[in-house]
Short mmCIF file of C-alpha atoms in Angstrom, two decimals:
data_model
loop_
_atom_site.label_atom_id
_atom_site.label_comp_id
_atom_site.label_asym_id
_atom_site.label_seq_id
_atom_site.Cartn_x
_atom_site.Cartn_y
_atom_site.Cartn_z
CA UNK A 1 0.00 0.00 0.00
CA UNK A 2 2.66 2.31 0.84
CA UNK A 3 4.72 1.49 -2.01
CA UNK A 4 2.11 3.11 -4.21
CA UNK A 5 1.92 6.40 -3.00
CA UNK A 6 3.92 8.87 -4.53
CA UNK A 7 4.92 12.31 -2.08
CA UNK A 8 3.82 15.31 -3.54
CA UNK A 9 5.02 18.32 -1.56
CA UNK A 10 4.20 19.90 1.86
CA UNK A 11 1.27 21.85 2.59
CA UNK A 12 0.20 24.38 5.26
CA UNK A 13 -3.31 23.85 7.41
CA UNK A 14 -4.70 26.55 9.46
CA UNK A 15 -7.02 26.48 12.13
CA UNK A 16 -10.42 28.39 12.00
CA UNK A 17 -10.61 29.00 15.98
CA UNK A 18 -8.63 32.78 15.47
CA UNK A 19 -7.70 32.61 19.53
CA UNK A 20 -6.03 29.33 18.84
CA UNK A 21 -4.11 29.20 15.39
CA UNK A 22 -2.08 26.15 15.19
CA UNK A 23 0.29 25.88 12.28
CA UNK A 24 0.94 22.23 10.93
CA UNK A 25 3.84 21.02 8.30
CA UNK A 26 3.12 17.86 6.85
CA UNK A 27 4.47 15.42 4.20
CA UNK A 28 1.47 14.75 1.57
CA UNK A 29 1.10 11.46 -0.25
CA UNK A 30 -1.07 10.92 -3.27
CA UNK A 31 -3.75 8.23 -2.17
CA UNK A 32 -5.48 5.92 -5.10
CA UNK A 33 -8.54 7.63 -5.07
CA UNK A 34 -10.02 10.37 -3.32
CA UNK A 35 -13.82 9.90 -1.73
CA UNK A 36 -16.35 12.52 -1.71
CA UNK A 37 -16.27 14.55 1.37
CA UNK A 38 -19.36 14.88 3.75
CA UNK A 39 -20.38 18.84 4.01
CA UNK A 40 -18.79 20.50 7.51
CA UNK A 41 -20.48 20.40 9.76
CA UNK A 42 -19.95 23.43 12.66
CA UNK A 43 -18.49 21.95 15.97
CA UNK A 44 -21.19 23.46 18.49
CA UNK A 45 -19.55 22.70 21.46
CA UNK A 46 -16.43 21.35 22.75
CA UNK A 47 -16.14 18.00 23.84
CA UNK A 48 -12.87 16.16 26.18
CA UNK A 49 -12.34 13.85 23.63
CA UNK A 50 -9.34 13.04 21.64
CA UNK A 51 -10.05 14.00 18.32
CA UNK A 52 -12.79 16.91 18.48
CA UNK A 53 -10.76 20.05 18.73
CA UNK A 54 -9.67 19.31 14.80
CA UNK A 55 -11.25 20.48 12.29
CA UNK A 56 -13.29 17.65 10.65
CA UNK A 57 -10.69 16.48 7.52
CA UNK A 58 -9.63 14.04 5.08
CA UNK A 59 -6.28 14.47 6.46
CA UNK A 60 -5.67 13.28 10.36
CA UNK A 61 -3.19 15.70 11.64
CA UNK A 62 -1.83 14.63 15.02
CA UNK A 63 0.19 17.60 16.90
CA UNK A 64 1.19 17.68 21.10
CA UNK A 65 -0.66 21.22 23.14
CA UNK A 66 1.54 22.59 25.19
CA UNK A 67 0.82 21.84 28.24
CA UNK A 68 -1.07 24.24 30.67
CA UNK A 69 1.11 26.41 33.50
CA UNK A 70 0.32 27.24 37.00
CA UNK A 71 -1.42 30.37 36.47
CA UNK A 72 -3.54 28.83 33.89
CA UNK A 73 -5.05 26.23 35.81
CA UNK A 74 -8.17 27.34 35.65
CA UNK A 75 -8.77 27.91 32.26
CA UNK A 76 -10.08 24.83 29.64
CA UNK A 77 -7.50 23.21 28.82
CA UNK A 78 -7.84 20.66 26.32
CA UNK A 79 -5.82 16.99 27.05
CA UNK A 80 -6.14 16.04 22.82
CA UNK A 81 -2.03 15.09 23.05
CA UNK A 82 -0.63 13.24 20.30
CA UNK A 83 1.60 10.18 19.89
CA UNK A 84 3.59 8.29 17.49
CA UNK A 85 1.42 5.84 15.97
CA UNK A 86 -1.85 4.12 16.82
CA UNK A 87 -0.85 2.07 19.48
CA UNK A 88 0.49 4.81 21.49
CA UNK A 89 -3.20 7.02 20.37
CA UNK A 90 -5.19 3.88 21.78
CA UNK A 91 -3.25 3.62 25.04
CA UNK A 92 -3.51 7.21 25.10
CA UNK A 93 -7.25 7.44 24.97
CA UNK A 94 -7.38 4.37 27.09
CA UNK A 95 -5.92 6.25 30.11
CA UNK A 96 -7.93 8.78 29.64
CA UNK A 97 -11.08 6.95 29.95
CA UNK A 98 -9.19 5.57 32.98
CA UNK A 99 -8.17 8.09 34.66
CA UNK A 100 -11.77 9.84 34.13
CA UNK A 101 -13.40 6.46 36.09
CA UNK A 102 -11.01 6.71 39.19
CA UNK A 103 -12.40 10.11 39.37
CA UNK A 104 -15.88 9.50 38.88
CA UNK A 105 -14.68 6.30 41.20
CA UNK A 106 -13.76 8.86 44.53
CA UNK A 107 -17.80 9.49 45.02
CA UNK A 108 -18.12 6.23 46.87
CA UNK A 109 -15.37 6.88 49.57
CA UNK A 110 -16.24 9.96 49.90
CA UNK A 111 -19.87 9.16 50.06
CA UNK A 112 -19.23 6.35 53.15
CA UNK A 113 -16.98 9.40 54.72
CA UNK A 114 -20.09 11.73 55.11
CA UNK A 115 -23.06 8.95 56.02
CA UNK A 116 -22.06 8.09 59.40
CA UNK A 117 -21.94 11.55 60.64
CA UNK A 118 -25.13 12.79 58.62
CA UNK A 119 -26.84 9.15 60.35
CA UNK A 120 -25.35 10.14 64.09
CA UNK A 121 -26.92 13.28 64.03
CA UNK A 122 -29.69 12.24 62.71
CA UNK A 123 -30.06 9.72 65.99
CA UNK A 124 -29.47 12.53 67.77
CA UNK A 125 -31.58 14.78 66.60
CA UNK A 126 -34.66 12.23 66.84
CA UNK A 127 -33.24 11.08 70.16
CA UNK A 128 -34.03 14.91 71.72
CA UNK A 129 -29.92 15.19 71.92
CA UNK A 130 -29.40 18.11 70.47
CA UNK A 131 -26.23 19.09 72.89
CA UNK A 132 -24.38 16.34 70.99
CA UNK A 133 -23.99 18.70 67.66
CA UNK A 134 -22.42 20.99 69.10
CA UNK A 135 -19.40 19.17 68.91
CA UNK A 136 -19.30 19.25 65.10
CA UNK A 137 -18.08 23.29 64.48
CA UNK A 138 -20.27 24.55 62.04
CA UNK A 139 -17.63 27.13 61.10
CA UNK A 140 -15.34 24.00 59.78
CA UNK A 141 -18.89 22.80 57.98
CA UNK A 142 -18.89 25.87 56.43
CA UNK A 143 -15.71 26.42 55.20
CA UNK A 144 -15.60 22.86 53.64
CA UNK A 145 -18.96 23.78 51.73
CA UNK A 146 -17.69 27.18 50.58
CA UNK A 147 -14.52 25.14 49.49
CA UNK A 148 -16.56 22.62 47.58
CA UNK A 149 -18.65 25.01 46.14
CA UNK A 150 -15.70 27.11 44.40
CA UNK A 151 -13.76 23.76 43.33
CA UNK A 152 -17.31 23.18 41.64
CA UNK A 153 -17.30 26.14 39.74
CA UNK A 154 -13.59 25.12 38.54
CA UNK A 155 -14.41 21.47 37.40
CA UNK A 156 -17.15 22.90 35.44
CA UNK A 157 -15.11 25.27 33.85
CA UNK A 158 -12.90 22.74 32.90
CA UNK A 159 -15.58 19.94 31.80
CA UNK A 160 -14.09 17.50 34.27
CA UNK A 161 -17.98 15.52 34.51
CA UNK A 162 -16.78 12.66 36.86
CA UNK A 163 -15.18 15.27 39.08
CA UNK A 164 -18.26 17.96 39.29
CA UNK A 165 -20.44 15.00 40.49
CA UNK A 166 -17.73 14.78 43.35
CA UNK A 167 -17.57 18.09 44.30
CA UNK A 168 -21.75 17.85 43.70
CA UNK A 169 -22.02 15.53 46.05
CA UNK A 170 -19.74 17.61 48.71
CA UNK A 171 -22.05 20.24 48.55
CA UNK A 172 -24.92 18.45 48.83
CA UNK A 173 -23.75 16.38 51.95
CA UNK A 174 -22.34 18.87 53.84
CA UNK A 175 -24.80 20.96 53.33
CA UNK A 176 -27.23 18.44 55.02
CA UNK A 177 -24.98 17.98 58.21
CA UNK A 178 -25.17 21.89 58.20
CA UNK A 179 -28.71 21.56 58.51
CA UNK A 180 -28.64 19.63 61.07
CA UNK A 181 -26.69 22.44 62.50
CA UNK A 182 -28.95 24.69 62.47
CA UNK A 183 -31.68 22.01 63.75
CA UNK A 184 -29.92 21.62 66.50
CA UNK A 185 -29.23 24.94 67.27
CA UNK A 186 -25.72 25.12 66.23
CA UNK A 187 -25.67 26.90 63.82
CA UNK A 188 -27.36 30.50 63.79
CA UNK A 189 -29.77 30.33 61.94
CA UNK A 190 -29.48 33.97 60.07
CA UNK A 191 -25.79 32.21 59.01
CA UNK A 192 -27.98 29.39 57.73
CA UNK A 193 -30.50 31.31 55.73
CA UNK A 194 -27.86 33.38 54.05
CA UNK A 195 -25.52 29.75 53.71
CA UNK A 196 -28.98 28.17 52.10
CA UNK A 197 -29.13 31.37 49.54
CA UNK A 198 -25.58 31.08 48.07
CA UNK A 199 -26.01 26.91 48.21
CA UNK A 200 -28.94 27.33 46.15
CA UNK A 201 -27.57 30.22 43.53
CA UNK A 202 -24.52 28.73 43.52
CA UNK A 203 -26.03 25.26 42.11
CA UNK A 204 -28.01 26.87 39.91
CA UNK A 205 -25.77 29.09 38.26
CA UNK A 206 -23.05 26.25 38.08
CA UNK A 207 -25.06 23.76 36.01
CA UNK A 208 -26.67 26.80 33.57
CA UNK A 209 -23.22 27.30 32.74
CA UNK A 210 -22.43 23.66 32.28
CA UNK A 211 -25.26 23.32 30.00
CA UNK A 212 -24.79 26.45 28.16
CA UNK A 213 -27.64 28.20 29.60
CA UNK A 214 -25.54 30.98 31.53
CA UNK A 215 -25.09 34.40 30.55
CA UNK A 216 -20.91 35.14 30.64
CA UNK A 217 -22.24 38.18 32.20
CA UNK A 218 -23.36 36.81 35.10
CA UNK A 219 -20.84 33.90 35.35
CA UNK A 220 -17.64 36.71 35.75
CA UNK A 221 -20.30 37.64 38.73
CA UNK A 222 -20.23 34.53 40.19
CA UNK A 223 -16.76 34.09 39.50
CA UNK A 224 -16.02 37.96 41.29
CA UNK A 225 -18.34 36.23 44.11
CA UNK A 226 -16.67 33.46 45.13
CA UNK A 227 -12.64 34.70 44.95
CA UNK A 228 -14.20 37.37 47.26
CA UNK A 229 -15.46 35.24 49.48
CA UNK A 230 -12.56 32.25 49.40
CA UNK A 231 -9.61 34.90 50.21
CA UNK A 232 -11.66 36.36 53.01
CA UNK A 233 -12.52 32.81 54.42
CA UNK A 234 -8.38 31.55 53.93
CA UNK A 235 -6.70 34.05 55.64
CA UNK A 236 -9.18 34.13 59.16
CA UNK A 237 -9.55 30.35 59.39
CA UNK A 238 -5.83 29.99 59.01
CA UNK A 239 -5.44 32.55 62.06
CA UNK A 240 -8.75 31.36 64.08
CA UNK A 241 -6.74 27.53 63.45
CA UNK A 242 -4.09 28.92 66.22
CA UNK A 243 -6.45 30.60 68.82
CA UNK A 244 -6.04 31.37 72.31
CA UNK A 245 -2.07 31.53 70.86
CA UNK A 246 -3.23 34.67 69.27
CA UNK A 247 -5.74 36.95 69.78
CA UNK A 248 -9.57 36.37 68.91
CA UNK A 249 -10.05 38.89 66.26
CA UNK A 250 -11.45 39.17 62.21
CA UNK A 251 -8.52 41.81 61.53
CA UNK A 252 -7.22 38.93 59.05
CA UNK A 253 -10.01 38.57 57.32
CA UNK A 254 -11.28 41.90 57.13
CA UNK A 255 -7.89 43.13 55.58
CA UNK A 256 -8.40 40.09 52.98
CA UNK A 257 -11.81 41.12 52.02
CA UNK A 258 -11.00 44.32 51.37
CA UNK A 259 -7.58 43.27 48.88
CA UNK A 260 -9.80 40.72 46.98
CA UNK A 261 -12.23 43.89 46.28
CA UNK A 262 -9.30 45.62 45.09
CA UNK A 263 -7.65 42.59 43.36
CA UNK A 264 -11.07 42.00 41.37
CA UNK A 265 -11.70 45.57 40.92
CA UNK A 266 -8.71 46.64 38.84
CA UNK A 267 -8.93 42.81 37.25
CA UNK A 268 -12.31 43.84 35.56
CA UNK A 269 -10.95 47.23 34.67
CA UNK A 270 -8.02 46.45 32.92
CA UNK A 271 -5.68 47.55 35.52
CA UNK A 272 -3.67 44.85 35.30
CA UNK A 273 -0.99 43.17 33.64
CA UNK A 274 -1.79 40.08 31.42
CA UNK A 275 -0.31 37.62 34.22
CA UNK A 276 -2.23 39.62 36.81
CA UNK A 277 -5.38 39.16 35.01
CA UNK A 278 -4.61 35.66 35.12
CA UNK A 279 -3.33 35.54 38.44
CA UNK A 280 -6.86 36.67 39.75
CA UNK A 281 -8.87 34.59 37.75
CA UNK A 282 -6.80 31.87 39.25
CA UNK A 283 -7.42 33.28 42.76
CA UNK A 284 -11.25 31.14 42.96
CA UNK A 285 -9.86 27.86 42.77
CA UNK A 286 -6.48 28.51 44.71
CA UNK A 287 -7.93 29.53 47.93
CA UNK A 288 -10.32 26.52 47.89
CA UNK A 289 -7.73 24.26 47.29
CA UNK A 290 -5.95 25.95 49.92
CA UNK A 291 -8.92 25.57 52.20
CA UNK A 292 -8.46 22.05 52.20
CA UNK A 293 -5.23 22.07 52.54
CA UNK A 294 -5.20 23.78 55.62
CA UNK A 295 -8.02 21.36 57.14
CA UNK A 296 -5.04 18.68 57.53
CA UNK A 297 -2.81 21.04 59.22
CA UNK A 298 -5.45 22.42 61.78
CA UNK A 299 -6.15 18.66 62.66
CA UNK A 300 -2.51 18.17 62.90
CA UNK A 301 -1.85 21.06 65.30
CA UNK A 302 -5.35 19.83 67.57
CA UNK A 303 -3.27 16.35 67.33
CA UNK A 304 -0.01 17.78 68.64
CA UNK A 305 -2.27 20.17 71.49
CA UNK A 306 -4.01 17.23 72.89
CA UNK A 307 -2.37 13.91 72.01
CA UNK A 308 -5.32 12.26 73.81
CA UNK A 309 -7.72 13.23 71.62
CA UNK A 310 -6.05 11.28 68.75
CA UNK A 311 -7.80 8.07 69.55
CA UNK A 312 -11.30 10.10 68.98
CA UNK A 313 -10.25 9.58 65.27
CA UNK A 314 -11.27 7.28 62.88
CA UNK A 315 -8.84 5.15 61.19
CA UNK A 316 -11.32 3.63 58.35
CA UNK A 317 -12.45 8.16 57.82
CA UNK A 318 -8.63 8.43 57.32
CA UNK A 319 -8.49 5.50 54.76
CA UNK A 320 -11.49 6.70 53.26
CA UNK A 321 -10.23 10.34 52.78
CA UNK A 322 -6.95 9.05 51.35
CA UNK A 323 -8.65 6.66 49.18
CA UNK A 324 -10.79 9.44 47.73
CA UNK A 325 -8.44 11.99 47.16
CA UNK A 326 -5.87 9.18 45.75
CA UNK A 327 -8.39 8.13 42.88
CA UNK A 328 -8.23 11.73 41.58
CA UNK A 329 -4.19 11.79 41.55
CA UNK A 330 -3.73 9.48 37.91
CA UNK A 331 -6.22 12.44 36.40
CA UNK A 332 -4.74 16.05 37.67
CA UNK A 333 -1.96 14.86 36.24
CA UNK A 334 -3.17 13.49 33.08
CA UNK A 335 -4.58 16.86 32.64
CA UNK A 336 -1.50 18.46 33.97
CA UNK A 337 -3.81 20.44 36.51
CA UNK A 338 -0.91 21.60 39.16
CA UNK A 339 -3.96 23.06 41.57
CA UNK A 340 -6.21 19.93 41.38
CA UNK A 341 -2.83 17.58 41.56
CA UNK A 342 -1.84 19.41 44.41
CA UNK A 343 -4.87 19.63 46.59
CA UNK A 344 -5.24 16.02 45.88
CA UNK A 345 -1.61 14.77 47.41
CA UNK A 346 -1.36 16.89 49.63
CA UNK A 347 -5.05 15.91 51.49
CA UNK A 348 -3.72 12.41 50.99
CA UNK A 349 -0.27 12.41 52.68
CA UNK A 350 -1.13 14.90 55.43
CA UNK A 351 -5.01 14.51 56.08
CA UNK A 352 -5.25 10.42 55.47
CA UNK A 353 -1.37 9.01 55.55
CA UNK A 354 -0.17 11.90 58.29
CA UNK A 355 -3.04 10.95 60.67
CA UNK A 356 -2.79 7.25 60.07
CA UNK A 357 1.13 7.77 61.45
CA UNK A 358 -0.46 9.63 64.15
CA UNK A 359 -3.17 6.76 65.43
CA UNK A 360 0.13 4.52 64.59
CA UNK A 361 2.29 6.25 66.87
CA UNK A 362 -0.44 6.36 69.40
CA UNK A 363 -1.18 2.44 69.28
CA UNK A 364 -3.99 2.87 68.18
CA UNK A 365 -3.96 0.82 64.78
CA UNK A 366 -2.09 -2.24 64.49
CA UNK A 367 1.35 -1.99 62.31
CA UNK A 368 -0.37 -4.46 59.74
CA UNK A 369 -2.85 -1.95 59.26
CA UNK A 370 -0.83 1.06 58.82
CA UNK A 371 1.95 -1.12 56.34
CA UNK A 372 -0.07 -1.62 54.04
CA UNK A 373 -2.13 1.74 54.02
CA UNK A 374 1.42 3.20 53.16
CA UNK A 375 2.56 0.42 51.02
CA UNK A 376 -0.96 0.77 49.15
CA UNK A 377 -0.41 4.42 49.07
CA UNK A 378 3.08 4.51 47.50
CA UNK A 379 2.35 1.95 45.25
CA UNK A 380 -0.58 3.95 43.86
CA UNK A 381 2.00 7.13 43.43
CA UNK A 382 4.79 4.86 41.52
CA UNK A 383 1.65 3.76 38.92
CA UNK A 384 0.04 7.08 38.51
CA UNK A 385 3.99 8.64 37.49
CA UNK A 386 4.88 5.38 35.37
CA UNK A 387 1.75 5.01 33.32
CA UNK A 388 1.40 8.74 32.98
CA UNK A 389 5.31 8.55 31.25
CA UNK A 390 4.38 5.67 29.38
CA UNK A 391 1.63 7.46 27.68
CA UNK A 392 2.79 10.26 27.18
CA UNK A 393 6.38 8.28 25.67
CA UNK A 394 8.77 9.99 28.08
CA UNK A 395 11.72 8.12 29.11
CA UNK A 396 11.23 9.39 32.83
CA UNK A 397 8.77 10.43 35.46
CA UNK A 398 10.20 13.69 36.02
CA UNK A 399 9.30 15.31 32.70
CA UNK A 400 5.71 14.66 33.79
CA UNK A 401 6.71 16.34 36.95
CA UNK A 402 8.25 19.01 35.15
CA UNK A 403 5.25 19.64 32.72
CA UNK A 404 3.27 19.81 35.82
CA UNK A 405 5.09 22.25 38.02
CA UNK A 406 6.37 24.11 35.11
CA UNK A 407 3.55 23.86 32.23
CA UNK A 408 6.36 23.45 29.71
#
């Protein structure tokens, strides 16, 4: 077959997307006969699939993206990579598919990690108990949701499906133990109408723009919103984390609140370097990531305050948590999402791994059980890197690092 093609030059195709021109030199052979070509058809939206960002051709051109940096994590990226022939493009696809199902996989550890504490209050609640609650803090409650609600708005701004029902389902579920909150008393319940408002808008407004029903209008709103609201949360529950050490006060979060205003205010007026532009538009998905990352470390510091309160913990919530957040791992950095990838390892190896050494330290779990958490754990790590270089045909894990870290 090959033998009967003849080359015939090089030729230059353009893409029609003007915000994304891609420039491709390729060798042209002469094929036997040349089949009538369906009309184009307009792509109408785009799809994270493989081959869908092309223009529809005769000609399968096959070209690598660059991959996407730090300060663009939160903008869709596309993962269409290419590869040297068609096994490499199946076992590319193939891991994506993959990686896409651990995600989609994490909503059933997570899911167990929320029931018995929505059930227990529930008891409690029916039981006339309602003292018990207080010793969930509804300000922790509350900060998780706002977290989950921002890392929403970023998943569907990146089309990641399996990982919007997770953060879905982290609304919905804390949001119910916040309820019972406020049922209980907890919770004030003027925090809890206001908390039921931006739940409900925020839901809403999410899924119009995942189905293409939002105005951009009010989607930069939303997105103003919630970088507002996630770099005034950070900065006080980061100094409230270390209270009576320092003194009770919301200087930290009132000086925040009023930067983000600034921050967003010369952002939507052009104020602003490129990179700053980018920078803020970042911001949303940065401080909930930090949120989360800080939960470890305030459980960490209660840990090292009063040691006896370590065996309180659960060892399966641990493995649960680390489970979870490990599923998503092989995908951030598929995508090369540094933010998601980083959130993710880090709420393994210091919320699940770092207080399984703790309840290990303590006697608490056996040294079977904690072996083969960590051997489980690092074992995970070593196949997320090595399939990740084998897909992408790199002769060593650190390129994907470097890509990562680096976007280049």
């Amino acid at each position: 077959m090959a033998g009967s093609l003849l080359p015939v030059g090089k030729a230059v195709l353009r893409s029609r997307q003007p915000s994304k021109c891609y420039m491709f030199n390729a060798d042209l052979q002469h094929p036997k006969s040349i089949p009538i070509l369906p009309p184009y058809k307009k792509r109408v939206k785009q799809n994270n699939t493989l081959n869908k960002s092309v223009l529809l051709s005769p000609l399968v051109c096959q070209y690598r993206l660059k991959p996407v940096s730090a300060l663009d994590s939160d903008v869709p990226y596309p993962i269409e990579q290419s590869s040297e022939g068609l096994k490499s493009s199946e076992s590319f696809k193939q891991w994506d598919s993959l990686t896409a199902k651990f995600a989609g996989a994490a909503n059933i550890p997570f899911l167990i990690l929320q029931l018995p504490q929505i059930i227990l209050n529930a008891r409690n609640l029916l039981a006339g108990n309602q003292a018990a609650l207080f010793a969930v803090p509804w300000l922790g409650m509350f900060t998780g949701l706002l977290g989950n609600l921002s890392l929403l708005s970023y998943f569907i701004k990146k089309r990641e499906t399996e990982v919007v029902v997770v953060q879905t389902l982290g609304v919905v579920t804390i949001y119910v133990v916040i309820s019972q909150l406020a049922m209980a008393g907890s919770m004030p319940l003027p925090h809890y109408a206001v908390t039921s408002v931006v739940i409900a808008c925020g839901l809403v407004v999410n899924f119009m723009n995942y189905f293409h029903l939002l105005n951009p209008v009010i989607w930069r709103y939303w997105e103003d919103f919630i970088t507002i609201a996630g770099l005034s949360a950070l900065p006080q529950v980061m100094w409230s984390t270390f209270i009576p050490y320092v003194p009770n006060t919301i200087l930290p979060g009132a000086v925040a609140f009023v930067l983000a205003i600034l921050a967003v205010f010369m952002s939507r007026t052009g104020k602003l370097p490129e990179k700053g532009i980018k920078f803020v538009g970042s911001l949303s998905g940065w401080t909930a990531t930090l949120l989360f990352m800080w939960m470890p470390v305030s459980q960490m510091w209660t840990n090292l305050l009063n040691p006896d309160n370590i065996k309180g913990l659960s060892a399966l919530s641990m493995l649960l948590a680390m489970i979870g957040n490990g599923l998503m791992i092989p995908r951030a950095l598929f995508t090369r999402d540094l933010m998601w990838f980083t959130g993710s390892t880090w709420a393994c190896v210091f919320y699940g791994w770092g207080n399984l050494v703790c309840l290990y330290c303590c006697e608490v779990i056996s040294r079977e059980f904690f072996l083969a958490s960590t051997t489980a754990f690092v074992a995970w790590l070593v196949f997320s890197f090595w399939r990740d270089t084998q897909v992408y045909g790199y002769n060593s894990p650190l390129k994907s690092l470097k890509e990562l870290i680096s976007g280049s």
